[in-house]
Amino acid sequence: MYSQGLIGANTETQETPEFLAAFQARIDAEEKIEPNDPMPAAYRKTLIRMISQHAHSEIVGMLPEGNWITRAPTLRRKVALLAKVQDEGGHGLYLYSAAETLGVSREQLTQELLTGKAKYSSIFNYPTPTWADIGAIGWLVDGAAIMNQVPLCRCSYGPYARAMIRVCKEESFHQRQGYELMTSLAEGTEEQKAMAQDALNRWWWPSLMMFGPSDSDSQHSDQSMAWKIKRFTNDELRQKFVDATVPQAELIGLSMPDEKLTWNESKNNGQGGYDFGEIDWDEFWQVVKGHGMMNKDRINAKRKAWDDGAWVRQAALAHAEKQNQRKAAA
Amino acid sequence: MTEHKDHLKVALLQVADDHLILGHRLSEWCGHAPMLEEDLSMPNMALDLIGQARHLYTYAAELEGLQRSEDDLAYLRTDREYTNCLLVERGNIDFAHTMLKQLYFAAYMKPFWQFVEGCSDNTLSAIAGKAVKEISYHIRHAGEWVIRLGDGTDESAERMHLAVETLHPYTEELFWIDEHRKICIDAGLLPAADVVRPQWDATISAVFEQAKLAIPEVTYPLLGGREGKHTEAFGYLLAELQYMQRAYPGAQW
Amino acid sequence: MSDEKMIPLWEVFIRPRNGLNHKHVGSLHAADGELALQAARDVYTRREEGNSIWVVRAEDILASDPDKSAENFDPAADKIYRHPSFYDIPDEVGHM
């Protein structure tokens, strides 16, 4: 990804109708937009918002799963979980890099997260009280994330698309490890099976909420679709996720906590799909607004890590400065 | 080979426990590092260490011949049965303590593995061949940080000095040799202290010189881990590590 | 904490294997070159992506101006005599 330094002084665009039409024509021709290309201010803003939220989600997402690294029940599970949480950190890093090509710095983005100004995926404000939550997150949360992310590999903004290709490649093991974990619980003792079902009950609805508000209520969808930042609507992706996931649950003897879940032949242009119950959007918005069980804990944990690490970052910079001076003096 | 089996098992468990416990401590950082880049680096090292522990437990279990698994050994012993050195179980405290702990251990393990790679036991030699590359990187990574923190700001230098003062007395135990290890050393399977010590000294001196740190005189080394006598914090570490295995005996995960 | 000095940005280039070019893979933050190389190793080569790493301070990269891309790159379009297919030779010669 390109640096901030590559963005010239000419990024201020004259947003005449001709300019906007020419930009839209490039998008319609499936041309990729690169960091130093002229772009409408709103396109830039939308991307910064999307990419940074995505990056923050990866970073905060390290915490609920990280909660179980030291307690993973076998060494095999422990290394898989540690590698997975590490990957989330890597994905956050790739995405911050992509956002930085648009003229914001990592420091700015970090401050926005730490001051609670930035949004991140609300799913990570739910707690992970049991080991089965690690399975549920891998299977459902990463599963939902993949639905969202695969189309982003074709996003019109080059650095975001490239970061997403890398993310998707790495993420492919995440969902499998989660589902495998759930499978071994579902095949285990009564206690283990109950633990798996309980986790599914708690994570199913929040997973569906991950796709965002219904298309009719989403303020950002239309323009993002026109700019080919997004390729599918929230509801389309949610439906795909439900259709893919319900059979996976059935296969291992678990059931979705939704009495209204039924197969509907006529859905998806006659290919069939699942009808499902009403999502509790009030819960969604409450958690988005900061009232979830873990919102404050998550931000406090990130703030503590950042504050505790300040002296380390300063020391590294001070040492680099000393070395430069020594080199200059030599 | 067979005549050393029981002794080698005991000696390898010490090394396996060192790796597991140090990896455990390092993994506690995941998500809480001073900067994002380090949130990738520390798990890399932790994965190396836990990976080595797995190889060693598996081989120790094989030598033992009682059908125990790596997890039986890692999770289902009592506190007195863990024989890691005390250094690795010390809490993270801060980034200075953590990096110094990693450096002390890696500086010991590198010459250890270099020797073992050339030994006559093929399994052990294969484990060592992989480990020596990993641990060389740990020396570099931890070493570069110790240099930067020692020769960074006033605060970082002070923290680094404090870490050296606190942790150096624990380093003597790295070179601990009991009767089991002695037999393995005599059989040419594991290195004697005089093989490892000069390299350890050289590594630490080189880093400390650049870090503007002095190597303290240790008048009273802190020992005990190799005999299963642990610090107070160790029980809490085991409580976390073993929680699932103890709460759900016999379950498969 | 917000008036903290910023840790520099580095661009990372990885060579997947000998015989190939180093390719830009992303960026990271590090206080100096050695830390940048180590971070690049830990961030960008966890899955055997390469055997050589370059890191370059982002601020040291000069980029061509997109406003001048027409004058930079379009003039090459009609110089078709630079390509082998421009030249006619007898079919019997075979591959040349």
XYZ file of C-alpha atoms in Angstrom:
679
model
C 0.000 0.000 0.000
C 1.172 3.445 -0.729
C 2.110 5.882 1.925
C 0.613 9.186 2.856
C 3.679 10.703 1.314
C 2.564 9.638 -2.113
C -0.563 11.701 -1.979
C 0.351 14.907 -3.703
C -0.899 18.370 -3.018
C -3.449 17.967 -5.783
C -5.861 15.704 -3.991
C -8.337 18.560 -3.596
C -10.766 17.877 -6.360
C -12.878 20.329 -8.261
C -16.101 18.473 -7.957
C -17.818 19.710 -11.064
C -20.529 17.503 -12.562
C -18.022 16.668 -15.328
C -15.452 15.502 -12.776
C -17.958 13.370 -10.931
C -19.264 11.872 -14.171
C -15.735 11.073 -15.359
C -14.979 9.425 -12.016
C -18.163 7.387 -12.165
C -17.251 6.330 -15.716
C -13.915 4.972 -14.474
C -15.731 3.056 -11.751
C -18.301 1.720 -14.210
C -15.470 0.546 -16.474
C -14.170 -1.466 -13.478
C -10.994 0.626 -13.315
C -9.267 0.545 -9.943
C -8.760 3.833 -8.154
C -5.267 4.267 -6.722
C -4.163 6.539 -3.857
C -2.817 9.448 -5.861
C -5.682 9.486 -8.352
C -8.164 12.333 -8.120
C -11.281 11.203 -6.303
C -14.396 12.870 -4.937
C -13.996 13.947 -1.315
C -16.999 11.851 -0.334
C -15.469 8.736 -1.915
C -12.326 9.295 0.131
C -14.353 9.905 3.276
C -16.486 6.824 2.771
C -13.420 4.669 2.277
C -11.638 6.041 5.328
C -14.756 5.360 7.366
C -15.155 1.827 6.043
C -11.514 0.756 6.114
C -10.793 2.205 9.527
C -13.911 0.652 11.045
C -12.843 -2.602 9.520
C -9.307 -2.223 10.921
C -10.605 -1.310 14.386
C -12.860 -4.361 14.313
C -9.903 -6.632 13.691
C -7.940 -5.015 16.500
C -10.736 -5.061 19.061
C -11.635 -8.537 17.820
C -8.339 -9.799 19.211
C -9.646 -9.295 22.754
C -12.643 -11.641 23.077
C -10.703 -14.531 21.566
C -7.451 -13.551 23.248
C -9.374 -14.084 26.483
C -9.004 -17.854 25.968
C -5.414 -18.242 24.745
C -4.001 -19.092 28.162
C -6.919 -21.442 28.903
C -7.172 -23.349 25.623
C -7.822 -26.987 26.546
C -5.136 -28.638 24.392
C -1.835 -27.517 22.922
C -3.179 -28.046 19.413
C -6.122 -25.731 20.129
C -3.813 -23.266 21.838
C -1.483 -22.775 18.881
C -4.421 -22.549 16.455
C -6.094 -19.878 18.573
C -2.894 -17.925 19.110
C -2.150 -17.974 15.385
C -5.691 -16.885 14.641
C -5.690 -13.961 17.056
C -2.295 -12.966 15.689
C -3.792 -13.020 12.190
C -6.520 -10.616 13.320
C -3.782 -8.236 14.410
C -2.163 -8.644 11.008
C -5.432 -7.898 9.262
C -5.838 -4.769 11.338
C -2.351 -3.785 10.304
C -2.965 -4.355 6.571
C -6.157 -2.338 6.815
C -4.610 0.565 8.719
C -1.992 0.586 5.959
C -4.721 0.814 3.333
C -6.445 3.618 5.237
C -3.156 5.488 5.508
C -2.969 5.744 1.729
C -6.002 8.024 1.958
C -4.253 10.635 4.062
C -5.006 9.616 7.635
C -2.280 8.400 9.970
C -2.226 5.300 12.159
C -1.911 7.624 15.166
C -5.061 9.517 14.204
C -6.994 6.308 13.698
C -5.708 4.878 16.966
C -6.753 8.020 18.826
C -10.223 7.783 17.331
C -10.511 4.230 18.584
C -9.154 4.983 22.044
C -11.356 8.009 22.583
C -14.411 6.002 21.639
C -15.057 8.172 18.594
C -14.515 5.393 16.073
C -16.953 2.597 15.449
C -16.040 -1.061 15.176
C -18.063 -4.185 14.694
C -20.477 -4.463 17.597
C -20.112 -8.220 17.742
C -16.909 -7.785 19.739
C -18.802 -6.113 22.539
C -20.272 -9.485 23.457
C -18.357 -11.535 26.055
C -16.672 -14.926 25.672
C -17.479 -16.646 28.969
C -16.948 -20.226 27.724
C -14.528 -22.131 25.520
C -17.361 -22.856 23.076
C -17.498 -19.130 22.343
C -14.169 -19.549 20.569
C -15.779 -22.103 18.276
C -18.851 -19.950 17.761
C -16.776 -16.905 16.882
C -14.646 -18.780 14.380
C -17.593 -20.457 12.756
C -20.211 -17.693 12.840
C -18.389 -14.404 13.227
C -15.592 -15.282 10.829
C -18.131 -16.938 8.574
C -20.157 -13.740 8.449
C -16.997 -11.698 8.001
C -15.973 -13.810 5.015
C -19.354 -13.199 3.368
C -18.705 -9.500 3.764
C -15.065 -9.589 2.818
C -14.916 -11.718 -0.296
C -16.790 -9.118 -2.382
C -14.484 -6.434 -0.956
C -11.575 -8.091 -2.782
C -13.131 -6.523 -5.892
C -13.644 -3.125 -4.276
C -12.900 -0.207 -6.612
C -10.189 1.196 -4.352
C -6.943 -0.635 -5.133
C -5.219 -0.668 -1.718
C -8.385 -1.829 0.052
C -8.982 -4.559 -2.522
C -5.375 -5.758 -2.241
C -5.496 -5.781 1.551
C -8.722 -7.767 1.400
C -7.228 -10.364 -0.931
C -4.517 -10.956 1.627
C -7.013 -10.994 4.490
C -9.345 -13.456 2.758
C -6.473 -15.799 1.916
C -5.426 -15.907 5.554
C -8.924 -16.000 6.940
C -9.772 -19.238 5.192
C -8.472 -21.292 8.117
C -10.321 -19.269 10.730
C -13.816 -20.424 9.997
C -12.688 -24.025 9.600
C -10.947 -24.042 12.979
C -14.100 -22.629 14.586
C -16.389 -25.165 12.966
C -14.027 -28.023 13.770
C -13.968 -26.879 17.383
C -17.779 -26.775 17.506
C -17.929 -30.195 15.879
C -15.756 -31.772 18.544
C -17.937 -30.207 21.245
C -21.114 -31.361 19.509
C -19.702 -34.884 19.348
C -18.489 -34.775 22.955
C -20.086 -35.242 26.362
C -23.527 -33.861 27.242
C -21.815 -30.981 29.004
C -19.771 -30.142 25.928
C -22.764 -30.340 23.654
C -24.737 -28.043 25.938
C -21.805 -25.651 25.943
C -21.800 -25.604 22.139
C -25.555 -25.061 21.873
C -25.423 -22.301 24.473
C -22.692 -20.513 22.537
C -24.645 -20.845 19.306
C -27.722 -19.428 21.043
C -25.775 -16.405 22.189
C -23.840 -15.722 18.959
C -26.411 -16.455 16.264
C -28.389 -13.223 16.388
C -25.396 -10.935 16.895
C -23.807 -12.655 13.871
C -26.821 -11.755 11.748
C -26.559 -8.184 12.986
C -22.971 -8.055 11.711
C -24.226 -7.401 8.197
C -25.595 -4.084 9.369
C -29.058 -2.541 9.251
C -31.645 -3.639 6.721
C -31.201 -2.153 3.263
C -34.240 0.029 3.868
C -32.544 1.590 6.916
C -28.932 1.768 5.781
C -27.808 5.309 5.092
C -24.590 4.420 3.299
C -25.498 1.558 1.026
C -26.644 3.210 -2.221
C -23.661 5.438 -2.863
C -21.205 2.746 -1.765
C -22.764 0.357 -4.247
C -22.606 2.918 -7.071
C -18.929 3.497 -6.330
C -18.355 -0.260 -6.218
C -16.916 -0.012 -2.748
C -19.604 -2.503 -1.782
C -20.889 -5.098 -4.223
C -23.849 -6.580 -2.347
C -26.386 -5.084 0.010
C -26.506 -5.901 3.710
C -29.660 -7.989 3.311
C -28.290 -9.957 0.363
C -25.195 -10.927 2.300
C -27.192 -11.758 5.424
C -29.417 -14.090 3.429
C -26.386 -15.811 1.901
C -24.944 -16.324 5.367
C -28.138 -17.818 6.776
C -28.494 -20.155 3.802
C -24.899 -21.343 4.132
C -24.842 -21.714 7.918
C -28.117 -23.403 8.834
C -27.183 -26.730 7.152
C -23.776 -26.621 8.865
C -25.501 -26.461 12.256
C -27.867 -29.289 11.363
C -24.964 -31.452 10.248
C -23.456 -31.436 13.731
C -26.747 -31.663 15.575
C -27.060 -28.079 16.744
C -30.066 -25.863 16.163
C -30.465 -22.157 15.529
C -32.311 -20.234 18.255
C -35.034 -19.106 15.843
C -38.501 -20.641 15.833
C -39.396 -18.843 12.630
C -36.552 -20.383 10.658
C -38.119 -22.259 7.713
C -37.100 -23.325 4.239
C -38.807 -21.286 1.549
C -38.730 -22.780 -1.962
C -39.503 -19.504 -3.671
C -36.611 -17.538 -2.155
C -33.474 -16.523 -4.088
C -35.227 -16.532 -7.479
C -36.638 -19.981 -6.962
C -33.419 -21.597 -5.762
C -34.799 -21.650 -2.261
C -33.541 -20.104 0.944
C -34.397 -19.695 4.598
C -36.964 -17.351 6.037
C -35.832 -16.230 9.448
C -37.185 -14.323 12.436
C -37.036 -10.643 13.155
C -33.668 -9.286 14.277
C -33.764 -7.299 17.514
C -32.554 -3.996 16.079
C -33.022 -2.250 19.364
C -30.340 -4.506 20.861
C -28.123 -3.792 17.851
C -28.388 -0.026 18.229
C -27.948 -0.172 22.009
C -24.678 -2.055 21.569
C -23.572 0.263 18.749
C -24.227 3.218 21.039
C -21.902 1.767 23.660
C -24.304 0.026 26.005
C -23.199 -3.552 25.327
C -21.750 -5.704 28.074
C -18.139 -5.305 26.954
C -17.958 -1.915 25.148
C -16.163 -0.134 27.943
C -13.920 -3.071 28.824
C -12.748 -3.387 25.226
C -11.801 0.265 24.858
C -10.246 0.355 28.307
C -8.089 -2.655 27.465
C -6.865 -1.033 24.251
C -6.280 2.275 26.024
C -4.303 0.591 28.782
C -2.112 -1.260 26.268
C -1.488 1.983 24.373
C -0.711 4.026 27.491
C 1.440 1.293 29.026
C 3.349 1.038 25.752
C 4.046 4.757 25.384
C 7.457 4.560 27.054
C 8.458 1.689 24.733
C 7.544 3.623 21.594
C 9.298 6.719 22.898
C 12.399 4.703 23.759
C 12.552 3.210 20.264
C 12.288 6.663 18.701
C 14.840 8.118 21.104
C 17.278 5.312 20.320
C 16.821 5.809 16.568
C 17.492 9.509 17.032
C 20.664 8.794 19.024
C 21.873 6.372 16.369
C 21.282 8.942 13.644
C 23.239 11.541 15.584
C 26.075 9.090 16.157
C 26.170 8.286 12.462
C 26.199 11.961 11.563
C 28.990 12.666 14.044
C 31.139 9.759 12.858
C 20.072 -45.392 23.938
C 17.713 -47.445 26.068
C 19.842 -47.141 29.178
C 19.476 -43.349 29.095
C 15.765 -43.347 28.344
C 14.412 -42.531 31.780
C 17.015 -39.884 32.414
C 16.525 -38.285 29.033
C 12.781 -38.158 29.658
C 13.306 -36.281 32.909
C 15.771 -33.889 31.312
C 13.546 -33.242 28.297
C 10.560 -32.510 30.505
C 12.571 -29.726 32.105
C 13.233 -28.213 28.699
C 9.651 -28.799 27.537
C 8.267 -27.099 30.644
C 10.609 -24.144 30.098
C 9.212 -23.692 26.604
C 5.562 -24.142 27.531
C 5.659 -21.794 30.496
C 7.669 -19.095 28.733
C 5.349 -19.379 25.722
C 2.366 -19.129 28.051
C 3.676 -15.931 29.612
C 4.459 -14.427 26.226
C 1.013 -15.312 24.899
C -0.503 -13.227 27.715
C 0.642 -10.166 25.764
C -1.445 -10.985 22.709
C -3.672 -7.975 21.990
C -1.949 -5.805 24.603
C 1.445 -5.044 23.037
C 3.030 -1.563 23.033
C 2.412 -1.308 19.296
C 0.543 -3.310 16.713
C 3.681 -4.626 15.013
C 4.756 -6.160 18.316
C 1.335 -7.795 18.617
C 2.450 -9.879 15.644
C 6.026 -10.461 16.790
C 5.345 -11.744 20.291
C 2.817 -14.399 19.226
C 5.324 -15.542 16.591
C 7.841 -16.238 19.329
C 5.202 -17.758 21.595
C 4.140 -20.094 18.783
C 7.762 -21.175 18.306
C 8.099 -21.915 22.012
C 4.832 -23.807 22.376
C 5.636 -25.683 19.176
C 8.961 -26.792 20.650
C 7.228 -27.781 23.867
C 4.876 -30.004 21.872
C 7.748 -31.809 20.149
C 9.539 -32.297 23.440
C 6.476 -33.538 25.346
C 5.657 -35.944 22.574
C 9.165 -37.338 22.605
C 9.316 -37.466 26.411
C 6.040 -39.383 26.412
C 7.448 -41.779 23.841
C 10.542 -42.372 25.963
C 8.345 -42.923 28.986
C 6.266 -45.532 27.173
C 3.144 -45.085 29.304
C 0.873 -43.971 26.450
C 0.662 -40.439 27.783
C 0.017 -37.666 25.256
C 1.589 -34.227 24.919
C -1.522 -32.839 26.602
C -1.343 -35.270 29.514
C 2.131 -33.988 30.220
C 1.383 -30.337 29.550
C -1.904 -30.160 31.442
C -2.255 -32.959 33.936
C 0.670 -32.817 36.304
C 0.709 -31.199 39.730
C 2.704 -28.062 40.428
C 5.633 -29.957 41.954
C 5.886 -32.091 38.827
C 6.615 -29.120 36.564
C 10.369 -28.642 36.405
C 10.756 -25.436 34.418
C 13.324 -22.984 35.712
C 11.918 -20.094 37.724
C 13.012 -17.493 35.161
C 10.355 -18.492 32.639
C 7.451 -18.361 35.085
C 8.183 -14.816 36.253
C 5.352 -12.442 35.400
C 5.597 -10.166 32.398
C 5.656 -6.997 34.551
C 6.486 -4.755 31.593
C 7.976 -4.908 28.110
C 11.511 -4.515 29.490
C 11.174 -7.522 31.791
C 9.534 -9.522 29.035
C 12.169 -8.882 26.392
C 15.007 -9.468 28.854
C 13.475 -12.763 29.940
C 13.213 -13.814 26.293
C 16.807 -12.813 25.656
C 18.197 -14.677 28.670
C 16.376 -17.821 27.667
C 17.098 -17.642 23.932
C 20.780 -16.942 24.576
C 20.889 -20.173 26.547
C 18.852 -22.280 24.138
C 20.792 -21.399 21.008
C 24.053 -23.120 21.978
C 21.968 -25.841 23.643
C 20.193 -26.666 20.380
C 23.357 -26.270 18.330
C 24.936 -29.016 20.400
C 21.868 -31.238 20.372
C 21.531 -30.948 16.608
C 24.786 -32.865 16.317
C 23.907 -35.574 18.838
C 23.338 -39.223 18.001
C 19.613 -39.242 18.817
C 17.829 -38.621 15.516
C 14.539 -37.459 17.005
C 16.249 -35.004 19.263
C 18.537 -33.814 16.512
C 15.555 -33.108 14.241
C 13.801 -31.108 16.971
C 16.997 -29.134 17.510
C 17.504 -28.429 13.822
C 14.203 -26.592 13.643
C 14.510 -24.960 17.045
C 17.940 -23.467 16.493
C 16.670 -21.302 13.631
C 13.692 -20.108 15.628
C 15.675 -19.291 18.728
C 18.319 -17.389 16.743
C 15.602 -15.002 15.685
C 14.412 -14.663 19.283
C 17.891 -13.511 20.285
C 17.817 -10.913 17.548
C 14.335 -9.654 18.284
C 14.610 -9.560 22.058
C 18.218 -8.376 21.851
C 17.404 -5.421 19.603
C 14.646 -4.376 21.991
C 16.890 -4.667 25.049
C 19.401 -2.423 23.255
C 16.749 0.163 22.389
C 15.221 0.191 25.846
C 18.590 0.264 27.614
C 19.818 3.081 25.402
C 16.519 4.879 24.778
C 14.975 7.352 27.198
C 15.724 7.837 30.893
C 12.542 5.998 31.767
C 13.284 3.041 29.516
C 16.853 2.789 30.817
C 15.573 2.769 34.370
C 13.039 0.072 33.595
C 15.705 -1.974 31.850
C 18.050 -1.686 34.822
C 15.272 -2.751 37.132
C 14.525 -5.761 34.925
C 18.185 -6.818 34.948
C 18.350 -6.451 38.696
C 15.182 -8.482 39.143
C 15.767 -11.251 36.636
C 19.502 -11.815 36.587
C 19.520 -13.866 39.807
C 17.239 -16.358 38.061
C 19.634 -17.011 35.170
C 21.912 -19.294 37.143
C 19.224 -21.973 37.104
C 19.470 -22.231 33.315
C 22.791 -23.987 33.883
C 21.490 -26.317 36.587
C 22.591 -29.894 36.159
C 21.041 -32.739 38.117
C 21.901 -36.447 38.008
C 19.560 -37.073 35.055
C 20.992 -34.345 32.947
C 24.493 -35.404 33.948
C 23.900 -38.859 32.505
C 22.553 -37.360 29.266
C 25.572 -35.061 29.070
C 27.954 -37.968 29.588
C 26.099 -39.850 26.840
C 26.659 -36.917 24.489
C 22.945 -36.159 24.129
C 22.813 -32.816 25.917
C 25.474 -30.105 26.278
C 27.544 -29.597 29.409
C 27.421 -26.211 31.109
C 30.882 -25.291 29.826
C 29.627 -25.755 26.254
C 26.685 -23.417 26.705
C 27.882 -20.905 29.255
C 30.606 -19.121 27.235
C 28.179 -18.502 24.379
C 25.503 -17.306 26.744
C 27.970 -14.933 28.356
C 29.102 -13.669 24.967
C 25.558 -13.041 23.732
C 24.486 -11.243 26.884
C 27.690 -9.186 27.067
C 27.372 -8.075 23.460
C 23.770 -6.967 23.907
C 24.370 -5.354 27.298
C 27.296 -3.383 25.975
C 25.147 -1.805 23.296
C 22.289 -1.396 25.744
C 24.588 0.361 28.208
C 23.726 -2.182 30.864
C 26.067 -3.755 33.370
C 25.974 -7.445 34.170
C 25.255 -7.612 37.883
C 27.150 -9.732 40.327
C 24.859 -12.494 41.550
C 25.673 -13.384 45.093
C 22.658 -15.548 45.740
C 21.125 -17.320 42.726
C 17.401 -18.032 42.879
C 16.806 -21.719 42.236
C 14.061 -24.258 42.778
C 12.025 -24.732 39.625
C 14.046 -27.712 38.434
C 13.053 -29.471 41.658
C 9.441 -28.401 41.344
C 9.707 -25.620 43.911
C 7.973 -22.719 42.253
C 7.164 -19.081 42.904
C 3.772 -17.993 44.232
C 2.562 -16.857 40.843
C 2.990 -20.314 39.357
C -0.178 -21.753 40.872
C -2.247 -19.083 39.169
C -0.546 -19.793 35.877
C -1.410 -23.486 36.231
C -4.964 -22.648 37.273
C -5.434 -20.916 33.928
C -3.469 -23.395 31.873
C -5.207 -26.429 33.339
C -8.674 -24.980 33.885
C -10.478 -26.820 31.102
C -8.716 -30.137 31.572
C -9.418 -30.075 35.300
C -13.008 -28.879 35.006
C -13.964 -31.486 32.393
C -11.808 -34.555 33.120
C -11.425 -36.916 30.195
C -13.245 -34.769 27.650
C -11.912 -34.514 24.108
C -11.489 -31.060 22.621
C -0.722 10.771 24.586
C -1.873 12.438 21.373
C 1.114 14.780 21.153
C 3.383 11.744 21.010
C 5.982 11.756 18.218
C 4.921 9.560 15.320
C 6.662 6.308 14.540
C 7.712 6.403 10.871
C 5.927 4.534 8.111
C 7.842 2.012 5.992
C 6.898 0.343 2.730
C 7.637 -3.364 2.541
C 8.792 -5.337 -0.498
C 9.090 -9.123 -0.497
C 10.771 -11.445 -2.982
C 8.689 -14.629 -3.058
C 11.640 -16.708 -4.267
C 14.907 -16.326 -6.096
C 14.444 -15.383 -9.717
C 11.507 -13.075 -9.017
C 11.376 -9.351 -8.294
C 10.735 -7.909 -4.880
C 7.096 -6.917 -4.848
C 5.320 -4.315 -2.774
C 3.176 -6.058 -0.143
C 2.146 -3.355 2.304
C 3.471 -1.072 4.962
C 4.145 -0.900 8.679
C 5.432 1.405 11.393
C 8.852 1.081 13.016
C 11.274 3.415 14.731
C 14.294 2.306 12.696
C 15.404 0.063 9.845
C 16.254 -3.033 11.879
C 12.911 -2.964 13.708
C 11.189 -2.389 10.369
C 12.883 -5.456 8.880
C 11.925 -7.563 11.873
C 8.351 -6.321 11.842
C 8.153 -7.013 8.095
C 9.341 -10.546 8.753
C 6.763 -11.039 11.505
C 3.883 -9.366 9.684
C 4.366 -10.283 6.039
C 6.174 -13.650 5.920
C 4.211 -15.789 8.373
C 3.096 -18.109 5.595
C 6.337 -18.566 3.685
C 5.599 -15.610 1.434
C 9.228 -14.861 0.694
C 12.944 -15.244 1.160
C 14.066 -11.628 1.026
C 12.715 -8.370 2.424
C 13.300 -4.738 1.521
C 11.987 -1.914 3.658
C 11.993 1.706 2.520
C 10.958 4.785 4.447
C 7.655 5.821 2.867
C 8.703 9.459 2.820
C 11.721 8.542 0.683
C 9.602 7.247 -2.170
C 9.074 9.589 -5.096
C 5.983 8.956 -7.160
C 5.051 10.185 -10.605
C 2.275 12.747 -10.735
C -1.065 11.311 -11.846
C -1.845 14.653 -13.507
C 1.108 14.041 -15.786
C 0.249 10.434 -16.545
C -0.934 11.353 -20.059
C 2.370 12.989 -21.003
C 4.337 10.313 -19.159
C 2.752 7.198 -20.526
C 0.537 7.844 -23.556
C 3.399 8.685 -25.954
C 4.586 5.059 -25.806
C 1.315 3.841 -27.264
C 2.019 4.455 -30.957
C 5.643 3.321 -31.045
C 4.608 -0.018 -32.408
C 7.982 -0.525 -34.105
C 9.295 -1.444 -30.657
C 7.342 -4.699 -30.771
C 8.334 -7.797 -32.786
C 4.938 -8.127 -34.452
C 5.636 -4.885 -36.343
C 8.098 -6.701 -38.618
C 7.080 -9.053 -41.435
C 9.313 -12.017 -42.157
C 8.630 -15.117 -44.320
C 6.540 -17.769 -42.541
C 9.091 -20.435 -43.543
C 11.613 -18.916 -41.121
C 9.550 -20.186 -38.254
C 9.962 -18.768 -34.786
C 12.311 -15.803 -34.482
